[in-house]
Short mmCIF file of C-alpha atoms and ligand atoms in Angstrom, two decimals:
data_model
loop_
_atom_site.label_atom_id
_atom_site.label_comp_id
_atom_site.label_asym_id
_atom_site.label_seq_id
_atom_site.Cartn_x
_atom_site.Cartn_y
_atom_site.Cartn_z
CA MET A 1 -6.66 -31.11 28.94
CA SER A 2 -9.51 -29.02 30.32
CA LYS A 3 -10.62 -25.81 28.61
CA MET A 4 -10.80 -22.50 30.42
CA TRP A 5 -14.40 -22.49 29.33
CA ALA A 6 -15.14 -26.07 30.15
CA GLY A 7 -17.01 -25.68 33.46
CA ARG A 8 -20.37 -26.64 31.96
CA PHE A 9 -18.99 -29.38 29.74
CA SER A 10 -18.89 -33.04 30.77
CA GLN A 11 -17.14 -34.39 27.60
CA ALA A 12 -13.76 -33.45 26.23
CA SER A 13 -13.48 -31.83 22.79
CA ASP A 14 -13.10 -33.90 19.69
CA ALA A 15 -9.71 -33.59 18.35
CA LEU A 16 -11.03 -32.61 15.05
CA LEU A 17 -13.07 -29.73 16.76
CA GLU A 18 -9.88 -28.57 18.34
CA GLU A 19 -8.07 -28.43 15.08
CA PHE A 20 -10.95 -26.72 13.22
CA ASN A 21 -11.75 -24.15 15.97
CA ALA A 22 -8.28 -23.03 16.99
CA SER A 23 -6.79 -19.96 15.68
CA ILE A 24 -3.54 -20.09 17.57
CA LYS A 25 -1.65 -21.19 14.41
CA PHE A 26 -2.10 -17.74 13.10
CA ASP A 27 -3.12 -15.46 15.89
CA LYS A 28 0.08 -16.23 17.75
CA ARG A 29 1.34 -13.36 15.80
CA LEU A 30 -0.69 -11.10 18.01
CA TYR A 31 1.32 -12.00 21.12
CA LYS A 32 2.83 -8.57 21.58
CA GLU A 33 -0.52 -6.78 21.36
CA ASP A 34 -2.18 -9.40 23.63
CA ILE A 35 0.49 -9.08 26.28
CA ALA A 36 0.40 -5.15 26.10
CA GLY A 37 -3.39 -5.27 26.33
CA SER A 38 -3.23 -7.40 29.48
CA ILE A 39 -0.66 -5.28 31.11
CA ALA A 40 -2.62 -2.15 30.58
CA HIS A 41 -5.85 -3.88 31.60
CA SER A 42 -4.39 -5.21 34.88
CA ALA A 43 -2.86 -1.85 35.75
CA MET A 44 -6.32 -0.14 35.25
CA LEU A 45 -8.02 -2.94 37.33
CA ALA A 46 -5.72 -2.06 40.16
CA SER A 47 -6.04 1.66 39.94
CA CYS A 48 -9.83 1.25 39.84
CA GLY A 49 -9.49 -0.86 43.07
CA ILE A 50 -10.89 -4.01 41.46
CA ILE A 51 -7.63 -5.97 42.09
CA SER A 52 -4.81 -5.22 44.29
CA GLN A 53 -1.67 -3.38 43.23
CA ALA A 54 0.41 -6.34 44.33
CA GLU A 55 -1.68 -8.66 42.10
CA ALA A 56 -1.23 -6.23 39.09
CA ALA A 57 2.47 -6.05 39.79
CA SER A 58 2.80 -9.90 39.66
CA MET A 59 0.63 -10.09 36.66
CA LYS A 60 2.93 -7.61 34.91
CA ALA A 61 6.02 -9.48 35.77
CA GLY A 62 4.42 -12.79 34.71
CA LEU A 63 3.31 -11.35 31.38
CA GLU A 64 6.76 -9.80 30.82
CA GLN A 65 8.28 -13.17 31.47
CA ILE A 66 5.89 -14.73 28.82
CA LEU A 67 6.94 -12.07 26.28
CA GLY A 68 10.46 -13.02 26.79
CA GLU A 69 9.70 -16.73 26.53
CA ILE A 70 7.76 -16.25 23.21
CA GLU A 71 10.55 -14.04 21.74
CA ARG A 72 13.30 -16.56 22.72
CA GLY A 73 11.19 -19.32 21.10
CA GLU A 74 10.70 -21.15 24.29
CA PHE A 75 6.86 -20.83 24.53
CA SER A 76 4.86 -23.85 23.23
CA PHE A 77 1.85 -22.86 21.31
CA LEU A 78 -0.63 -25.68 21.74
CA ILE A 79 -3.75 -26.35 19.49
CA ALA A 80 -5.57 -27.23 22.78
CA ASP A 81 -5.12 -23.70 23.98
CA GLU A 82 -7.27 -22.60 21.10
CA ASP A 83 -5.98 -18.97 20.63
CA ILE A 84 -3.20 -16.60 21.75
CA HIS A 85 -5.40 -15.18 24.42
CA MET A 86 -6.04 -18.39 26.26
CA ALA A 87 -2.42 -19.53 25.70
CA VAL A 88 -1.04 -16.43 27.38
CA GLU A 89 -3.58 -16.64 30.27
CA LYS A 90 -2.88 -20.29 30.98
CA ARG A 91 0.90 -19.78 31.04
CA LEU A 92 0.34 -16.76 33.42
CA GLY A 93 -1.48 -19.18 35.63
CA GLN A 94 1.53 -21.34 35.72
CA ILE A 95 3.82 -18.59 36.53
CA VAL A 96 1.77 -16.45 39.07
CA GLY A 97 -0.82 -19.07 40.19
CA VAL A 98 -4.29 -19.36 39.04
CA ASP A 99 -5.57 -17.27 41.98
CA ILE A 100 -3.92 -14.27 40.69
CA ALA A 101 -4.01 -15.08 36.98
CA GLY A 102 -7.67 -15.78 37.23
CA ARG A 103 -8.37 -12.17 38.06
CA LEU A 104 -6.86 -10.78 34.92
CA HIS A 105 -10.09 -11.44 32.86
CA THR A 106 -12.22 -9.49 35.12
CA ALA A 107 -14.31 -6.89 33.25
CA ARG A 108 -12.94 -8.22 29.98
CA SER A 109 -13.95 -10.93 27.41
CA ARG A 110 -12.00 -12.56 24.51
CA ASN A 111 -14.32 -10.54 22.26
CA ASP A 112 -12.94 -7.19 23.28
CA GLN A 113 -9.49 -8.65 23.73
CA VAL A 114 -9.30 -9.85 20.19
CA ALA A 115 -10.76 -6.74 18.83
CA LEU A 116 -8.00 -4.84 20.73
CA ASP A 117 -5.18 -6.98 19.60
CA PHE A 118 -6.23 -7.14 15.95
CA ARG A 119 -6.82 -3.30 16.03
CA LEU A 120 -3.27 -2.63 17.52
CA TYR A 121 -1.69 -4.89 15.02
CA THR A 122 -3.42 -3.22 12.32
CA GLN A 123 -2.34 0.32 13.45
CA LYS A 124 1.26 -1.00 13.86
CA SER A 125 1.12 -2.33 10.34
CA ASN A 126 -0.30 0.86 9.07
CA LEU A 127 2.74 2.64 10.25
CA SER A 128 5.06 0.22 8.65
CA ILE A 129 3.34 0.21 5.31
CA ARG A 130 3.44 4.00 5.37
CA GLY A 131 7.23 3.82 6.04
CA ARG A 132 7.74 1.65 2.98
CA LEU A 133 5.43 3.87 0.81
CA TYR A 134 7.46 6.93 1.91
CA THR A 135 10.61 5.19 0.80
CA LEU A 136 9.22 4.39 -2.56
CA ILE A 137 7.93 7.84 -2.98
CA HIS A 138 11.37 9.36 -2.13
CA THR A 139 12.92 6.87 -4.62
CA LEU A 140 10.71 7.78 -7.42
CA PHE A 141 11.17 11.51 -6.54
CA GLU A 142 15.01 11.09 -6.79
CA ILE A 143 14.68 9.47 -10.27
CA ALA A 144 12.16 12.06 -11.49
CA ARG A 145 14.51 14.99 -10.45
CA GLU A 146 17.06 13.58 -12.86
CA HIS A 147 14.69 13.43 -15.82
CA THR A 148 12.82 16.63 -16.23
CA LEU A 149 14.27 16.90 -19.67
CA SER A 150 14.27 13.28 -20.69
CA LEU A 151 11.62 12.88 -23.41
CA MET A 152 9.57 9.78 -23.74
CA PRO A 153 6.19 9.25 -25.59
CA GLY A 154 3.18 9.84 -23.57
CA PHE A 155 0.59 7.23 -24.43
CA THR A 156 -3.17 6.87 -24.73
CA HIS A 157 -4.55 3.51 -25.78
CA LEU A 158 -0.93 2.32 -25.55
CA GLN A 159 -0.37 4.42 -28.78
CA HIS A 160 2.16 7.26 -28.99
CA ALA A 161 0.23 10.38 -28.06
CA GLN A 162 2.36 13.43 -27.10
CA PRO A 163 5.92 13.78 -25.87
CA VAL A 164 6.20 14.07 -22.09
CA SER A 165 9.21 13.98 -19.71
CA LEU A 166 10.00 10.73 -17.86
CA ALA A 167 9.89 13.06 -14.56
CA TYR A 168 6.27 13.89 -15.41
CA HIS A 169 5.27 10.24 -15.93
CA LEU A 170 6.99 9.32 -12.65
CA CYS A 171 5.37 12.21 -10.79
CA ALA A 172 1.97 10.70 -11.92
CA TYR A 173 2.77 7.65 -9.84
CA ILE A 174 4.26 9.71 -6.86
CA PHE A 175 0.81 11.57 -6.47
CA MET A 176 -0.91 8.18 -6.46
CA PHE A 177 1.42 6.87 -3.78
CA MET A 178 1.06 10.08 -1.78
CA ARG A 179 -2.72 9.62 -1.80
CA ASP A 180 -2.31 6.11 -0.57
CA PHE A 181 -0.14 7.26 2.26
CA ASP A 182 -2.72 9.91 3.17
CA ARG A 183 -5.58 7.38 2.88
CA LEU A 184 -3.56 5.06 5.44
CA LYS A 185 -3.13 8.16 7.69
CA SER A 186 -6.85 8.94 7.73
CA SER A 187 -7.72 5.21 8.30
CA TYR A 188 -5.28 5.16 11.27
CA ASP A 189 -6.77 8.27 12.84
CA ARG A 190 -10.25 7.04 12.46
CA ALA A 191 -9.34 3.55 13.93
CA ASN A 192 -7.34 5.03 16.80
CA LEU A 193 -9.92 4.26 19.44
CA CYS A 194 -9.65 1.52 22.14
CA PRO A 195 -12.31 -1.35 22.22
CA LEU A 196 -10.85 -2.80 25.61
CA GLY A 197 -13.45 -2.80 28.38
CA SER A 198 -16.31 -3.44 25.91
CA ALA A 199 -16.25 -6.95 27.44
CA ALA A 200 -18.47 -9.50 25.74
CA LEU A 201 -20.87 -7.12 24.10
CA ALA A 202 -22.74 -5.03 26.67
CA GLY A 203 -20.08 -3.36 28.83
CA THR A 204 -19.42 -4.45 32.43
CA PRO A 205 -20.71 -3.87 35.88
CA HIS A 206 -17.18 -3.39 37.17
CA PRO A 207 -16.13 0.13 37.80
CA ILE A 208 -13.50 0.24 35.12
CA ASP A 209 -11.64 3.17 33.53
CA ARG A 210 -11.69 2.77 29.80
CA ALA A 211 -9.88 6.04 29.23
CA GLN A 212 -7.03 4.91 31.30
CA THR A 213 -6.31 1.72 29.21
CA ALA A 214 -7.01 3.68 25.88
CA ALA A 215 -4.31 6.14 26.90
CA ALA A 216 -1.93 3.49 28.09
CA LEU A 217 -2.20 1.72 24.75
CA GLY A 218 -1.66 4.85 22.65
CA PHE A 219 -5.23 5.34 21.58
CA SER A 220 -6.82 8.80 21.47
CA ALA A 221 -10.02 7.57 23.33
CA PRO A 222 -12.19 4.54 24.05
CA THR A 223 -14.54 3.34 21.47
CA PHE A 224 -18.20 4.65 22.07
CA ASN A 225 -20.38 1.53 21.81
CA ALA A 226 -19.44 -1.71 23.20
CA MET A 227 -21.54 -3.81 20.80
CA ASP A 228 -20.07 -2.01 17.80
CA SER A 229 -16.57 -2.34 19.18
CA VAL A 230 -16.64 -6.21 19.48
CA SER A 231 -18.53 -6.89 16.20
CA ASP A 232 -17.19 -4.61 13.59
CA ARG A 233 -13.96 -4.93 11.69
CA ASP A 234 -14.12 -1.95 9.28
CA PHE A 235 -10.71 -0.76 10.45
CA ALA A 236 -9.51 -4.00 8.97
CA LEU A 237 -11.58 -3.61 5.83
CA GLU A 238 -10.06 -0.07 5.30
CA MET A 239 -6.55 -1.57 5.79
CA LEU A 240 -7.41 -4.21 3.23
CA PHE A 241 -8.89 -1.72 0.70
CA ASN A 242 -5.92 0.67 1.26
CA ILE A 243 -3.49 -2.18 0.43
CA ALA A 244 -5.55 -3.15 -2.63
CA THR A 245 -5.46 0.38 -3.84
CA ILE A 246 -1.66 0.45 -3.41
CA PHE A 247 -1.49 -2.64 -5.36
CA THR A 248 -3.70 -1.15 -8.23
CA HIS A 249 -1.13 1.54 -8.38
CA THR A 250 1.91 -0.63 -8.17
CA SER A 251 0.59 -3.12 -10.62
CA ARG A 252 0.17 -0.35 -13.17
CA LEU A 253 3.79 0.86 -12.68
CA CYS A 254 5.06 -2.82 -12.72
CA GLU A 255 3.19 -3.36 -15.96
CA GLU A 256 5.02 -0.37 -17.45
CA ILE A 257 8.32 -1.61 -16.02
CA VAL A 258 7.69 -4.90 -17.77
CA LEU A 259 6.89 -3.02 -21.09
CA TRP A 260 9.82 -0.65 -20.72
CA CYS A 261 12.32 -3.42 -20.13
CA SER A 262 11.27 -5.30 -23.21
CA SER A 263 13.44 -5.10 -26.42
CA GLU A 264 10.40 -3.37 -28.14
CA PHE A 265 10.44 -0.41 -25.81
CA GLY A 266 14.11 -0.62 -24.32
CA PHE A 267 13.48 2.46 -22.06
CA MET A 268 14.61 0.78 -18.84
CA LYS A 269 17.39 -1.50 -17.63
CA LEU A 270 17.03 -3.38 -14.49
CA SER A 271 20.21 -4.13 -12.50
CA ASP A 272 21.33 -7.75 -12.34
CA LYS A 273 20.53 -7.69 -8.47
CA PHE A 274 16.84 -7.26 -9.32
CA SER A 275 16.34 -9.35 -12.39
CA THR A 276 16.32 -13.10 -13.15
CA GLY A 277 17.48 -15.47 -15.71
CA SER A 278 15.88 -18.21 -17.63
CA SER A 279 16.88 -21.79 -17.10
CA ILE A 280 16.88 -22.58 -20.79
CA MET A 281 17.54 -19.29 -22.72
CA PRO A 282 20.92 -17.93 -21.63
CA GLN A 283 20.31 -14.51 -23.10
CA LYS A 284 17.23 -13.76 -21.00
CA LYS A 285 16.91 -11.11 -18.26
CA ASN A 286 13.46 -11.20 -16.86
CA PRO A 287 11.64 -8.61 -14.84
CA ASP A 288 10.35 -11.22 -12.31
CA VAL A 289 9.93 -8.62 -9.55
CA ALA A 290 7.61 -6.38 -11.50
CA GLU A 291 5.69 -9.36 -12.62
CA LEU A 292 5.39 -10.77 -9.14
CA ILE A 293 4.21 -7.51 -7.67
CA ARG A 294 1.51 -7.34 -10.50
CA GLY A 295 0.62 -10.87 -9.94
CA LYS A 296 0.26 -10.31 -6.07
CA THR A 297 -2.45 -7.98 -6.69
CA GLY A 298 -4.77 -10.71 -7.14
CA ARG A 299 -4.29 -12.18 -3.62
CA VAL A 300 -4.63 -8.75 -1.94
CA TYR A 301 -7.93 -7.97 -3.83
CA GLY A 302 -9.02 -11.49 -2.77
CA ASN A 303 -8.24 -10.78 0.95
CA LEU A 304 -10.49 -7.59 0.73
CA ILE A 305 -13.37 -9.44 -0.92
CA ALA A 306 -13.07 -12.29 1.52
CA LEU A 307 -13.31 -10.13 4.67
CA LEU A 308 -16.20 -8.10 3.16
CA THR A 309 -17.96 -11.23 2.44
CA THR A 310 -17.37 -12.71 5.99
CA LEU A 311 -18.74 -9.80 7.71
CA LYS A 312 -21.69 -9.35 5.49
CA SER A 313 -25.00 -10.25 7.12
CA LEU A 314 -23.40 -11.17 10.49
CA PRO A 315 -25.90 -10.60 13.23
CA LEU A 316 -24.48 -8.51 16.09
CA ALA A 317 -22.51 -8.95 18.04
CA TYR A 318 -19.42 -11.28 18.05
CA ASN A 319 -19.72 -14.38 15.81
CA LYS A 320 -16.93 -16.95 15.40
CA ASP A 321 -16.93 -16.12 11.69
CA MET A 322 -14.91 -13.21 12.75
CA GLN A 323 -11.96 -15.39 13.54
CA GLU A 324 -11.64 -15.62 9.70
CA ASP A 325 -10.62 -11.70 9.78
CA LYS A 326 -6.92 -12.43 10.55
CA GLU A 327 -5.18 -14.53 7.84
CA GLY A 328 -6.11 -12.27 4.97
CA LEU A 329 -5.04 -9.13 6.70
CA PHE A 330 -1.81 -10.68 7.79
CA ASP A 331 -1.24 -11.77 4.17
CA SER A 332 -2.05 -8.45 2.66
CA VAL A 333 0.28 -6.63 5.17
CA ASP A 334 3.16 -9.07 4.53
CA THR A 335 2.68 -8.85 0.86
CA ALA A 336 2.63 -5.01 0.77
CA LEU A 337 5.60 -4.65 3.02
CA ILE A 338 7.82 -6.87 0.90
CA SER A 339 6.48 -5.70 -2.36
CA LEU A 340 6.96 -1.99 -1.61
CA GLU A 341 10.50 -2.54 -0.25
CA ILE A 342 11.64 -4.47 -3.29
CA LEU A 343 9.99 -2.09 -5.83
CA ALA A 344 11.83 0.77 -4.28
CA LYS A 345 15.17 -1.04 -4.27
CA MET A 346 14.57 -2.29 -7.89
CA LEU A 347 13.80 1.13 -9.16
CA LYS A 348 16.81 2.75 -7.33
CA SER A 349 19.14 0.31 -8.96
CA SER A 350 17.74 0.59 -12.54
CA SER A 351 18.62 2.95 -15.22
CA PHE A 352 16.71 4.64 -18.11
CA ASP A 353 17.88 4.93 -21.65
CA LYS A 354 17.24 8.47 -22.77
CA GLY A 355 18.28 7.76 -26.37
CA ALA A 356 15.85 4.84 -26.72
CA MET A 357 13.00 7.01 -25.04
CA MET A 358 13.83 9.90 -27.62
CA ASN A 359 13.92 7.54 -30.57
CA ALA A 360 10.43 6.31 -29.61
CA CYS A 361 9.12 9.82 -29.63
CA LYS A 362 10.17 9.97 -33.34
CA LYS A 363 7.60 7.33 -34.17
CA GLY A 364 4.20 8.48 -34.55
CA HIS A 365 4.50 12.15 -35.61
CA LEU A 366 3.93 13.33 -31.96
CA SER A 367 4.36 17.00 -32.83
CA ALA A 368 1.47 17.08 -35.29
CA THR A 369 -0.88 18.87 -32.92
CA ASP A 370 1.84 21.28 -32.09
CA LEU A 371 2.08 22.18 -35.86
CA ALA A 372 -1.61 22.70 -36.20
CA ASP A 373 -1.61 24.81 -32.97
CA TYR A 374 1.10 26.87 -34.25
CA LEU A 375 -0.87 27.58 -37.56
CA VAL A 376 -3.97 28.63 -35.58
CA LYS A 377 -2.14 30.66 -32.90
CA SER A 378 0.61 32.34 -35.01
CA CYS A 379 -0.69 32.39 -38.58
CA GLY A 380 -4.48 32.96 -38.02
CA VAL A 381 -5.16 29.76 -39.99
CA PRO A 382 -8.75 28.32 -39.13
CA PHE A 383 -8.33 25.06 -37.19
CA ARG A 384 -9.86 22.81 -39.95
CA GLN A 385 -7.42 24.12 -42.49
CA ALA A 386 -4.67 23.80 -40.02
CA HIS A 387 -5.58 20.19 -39.44
CA HIS A 388 -5.61 19.56 -43.20
CA ILE A 389 -2.11 21.27 -43.90
CA THR A 390 -0.61 19.28 -40.94
CA GLY A 391 -2.09 16.11 -42.39
CA ARG A 392 -0.29 16.77 -45.71
CA ALA A 393 2.93 17.37 -43.83
CA VAL A 394 2.51 14.11 -42.06
CA ALA A 395 1.88 12.44 -45.39
CA LEU A 396 5.04 13.94 -46.85
CA ALA A 397 7.11 12.79 -43.77
CA GLU A 398 5.63 9.22 -44.27
CA SER A 399 6.52 9.22 -47.91
CA LEU A 400 10.06 10.12 -46.97
CA GLY A 401 10.34 7.56 -44.31
CA LYS A 402 10.71 10.16 -41.67
CA ASP A 403 9.02 11.43 -38.56
CA LEU A 404 7.38 14.77 -38.90
CA SER A 405 9.80 16.17 -36.40
CA GLU A 406 12.62 15.29 -38.77
CA LEU A 407 11.50 17.29 -41.83
CA SER A 408 13.84 20.03 -43.02
CA LYS A 409 12.80 23.53 -43.63
CA THR A 410 12.61 23.06 -47.47
CA GLU A 411 10.64 19.77 -47.04
CA LEU A 412 8.14 21.56 -44.70
CA SER A 413 7.66 24.67 -46.79
CA SER A 414 7.06 22.49 -49.81
CA VAL A 415 3.83 21.37 -48.08
CA ASP A 416 2.32 24.97 -47.88
CA GLU A 417 3.80 28.41 -48.29
CA VAL A 418 2.44 29.38 -44.74
CA LEU A 419 4.94 26.75 -43.33
CA ASN A 420 7.99 28.57 -44.80
CA SER A 421 9.45 29.95 -41.60
CA ASP A 422 11.79 28.97 -38.68
CA GLU A 423 9.00 29.20 -36.25
CA ALA A 424 6.96 26.65 -38.25
CA LEU A 425 10.04 24.37 -38.23
CA SER A 426 10.63 24.81 -34.44
CA ALA A 427 6.89 23.91 -33.78
CA LEU A 428 8.00 20.44 -35.03
CA SER A 429 10.53 20.00 -32.24
CA LEU A 430 9.56 17.38 -29.79
CA ALA A 431 11.25 19.16 -26.81
CA ALA A 432 9.46 22.29 -27.80
CA SER A 433 6.23 20.33 -27.87
CA MET A 434 6.98 19.10 -24.26
CA GLN A 435 8.05 22.49 -23.19
CA ALA A 436 4.89 24.20 -24.51
CA ARG A 437 2.69 22.38 -22.10
CA ARG A 438 3.24 24.89 -19.23
CA SER A 439 -0.35 24.77 -17.89
CA TYR A 440 -0.62 23.92 -14.15
CA GLY A 441 -0.07 20.26 -13.87
CA GLY A 442 1.34 19.94 -17.40
CA THR A 443 4.56 18.21 -18.53
CA SER A 444 6.84 21.29 -19.28
CA GLU A 445 10.07 21.52 -17.27
CA THR A 446 8.68 24.54 -15.18
CA SER A 447 5.28 22.76 -14.52
CA VAL A 448 7.16 19.60 -13.42
CA GLN A 449 9.36 21.54 -11.32
CA SER A 450 6.37 22.93 -9.43
CA GLN A 451 5.26 19.48 -8.90
CA LEU A 452 8.50 18.29 -7.69
CA ASP A 453 8.55 21.15 -5.26
CA MET A 454 5.27 20.26 -4.00
CA ILE A 455 6.46 16.50 -3.62
CA SER A 456 9.48 17.72 -1.80
CA ALA A 457 7.43 19.71 0.64
CA TRP A 458 5.25 16.64 1.20
CA LEU A 459 8.26 14.53 1.87
CA ASP A 460 9.56 17.08 4.46
CA THR A 461 6.11 17.28 6.13
CA ASN A 462 5.56 13.58 6.35
CA PHE A 463 8.99 12.46 7.26
CA SER A 464 8.07 11.89 10.94
CA LEU A 465 4.82 10.11 10.03
CA SER A 466 6.45 7.57 7.86
N1 LIG B 501 -9.86 -16.63 18.58
C1 LIG B 501 -11.11 -15.77 18.52
C2 LIG B 501 -11.09 -14.86 17.25
O1 LIG B 501 -10.10 -14.74 16.77
C3 LIG B 501 -11.04 -14.92 19.82
C4 LIG B 501 -12.33 -14.51 20.21
C5 LIG B 501 -13.17 -15.68 20.74
N2 LIG B 501 -14.49 -15.31 21.37
C6 LIG B 501 -15.41 -16.17 21.55
N3 LIG B 501 -16.46 -15.64 22.18
N4 LIG B 501 -15.35 -17.33 21.28
O2 LIG B 501 -12.04 -14.37 16.90
#
């Protein structure tokens, strides 16, 4: 079959070349964007008097017919057509005749066409991922609201450090995901410029109206430099980076879910709907979903590095290397969409064991700092001495096989006369320790309530953007 570009060729392509060169296997995913771009382009050509209104109308009808054929699964995608752009144009020729279809590519090149299709697809995916992130944030918010008084150990170095509420811990993730959402939004706004009409690399001598196509396709304006528009893909890099960062966050959450579901922690229980069994050990209930999301982080990081590397050192303007931009982005988008959706559903259907979290707080003398602070603040004891007295109280608790928070008033006062008071005893309370951290951004119930209020306002504001 003769290629659209074969005018100057006297030999047919080798089959291996066709196989190697074609992108249709994966860029057929861009059919909607390709057809929308062609409809906008033909309408603009007509309103600028470059083709007739009748020609534009028959192009539009033909392109809409192709859209229907693809959606009904009636369209044959052939390797010989190379890519989605030529496949659609060839089919248009069969429907409306080559005399009309042949005018569609006036003032356009596949270089701006692919830059447009890929950008439109990236923008659409940006919105879908934001929708999934929004649901995840909302789900975490609903869980957090229920747990402002549920104590769990806060960790540093994976060692028990200070008691915090589960709500506080979950709010930390919510703020990460809110930033991920905002980053996607700012990438969207930055990328919302239309490359169509850049042509091959240098613009076109035809009197086109790029602002018209930009508006018709939902962009805020045309891009500013045709060479830049056909040769850069930083909108795709930003998307890949944004997804990679989301996975940095989800992988940390998933790692904690895996830990929290273990018998060592026992903080969390997954529903049967979102856990799996073992083929050999009947008692097992595995957090495969969390592990897979953690594991998929590798491929989304890989996709980012792959495109960065592909684009590095490419001379301007378009180079065929750039055809390699698509599969990694498609993969990262698909991976993000399903991972965010299942993570939210898994969290929604899981439960937390407050008793187990509380018991864990009783390991590690988490209120030791509170006792030392009490001695300094309320008894005027110099910090060094306070540290020493508290150390002796910890040693006593250890010798009794108890946690510091479990010492009785008599036991506590036996350490030092200064500890003989109800206030000293209440300084050992784990709940009091959590509630004492009332500083802005802290873990106390009131501080967390302000964080939840902030999140709630964010959820209201971004409802329509998700
Ligand atoms: N399939 C190509 C790609 O994805 C379309 C652009 C081809 N342009 C060209 N000058 N060969 O990049």
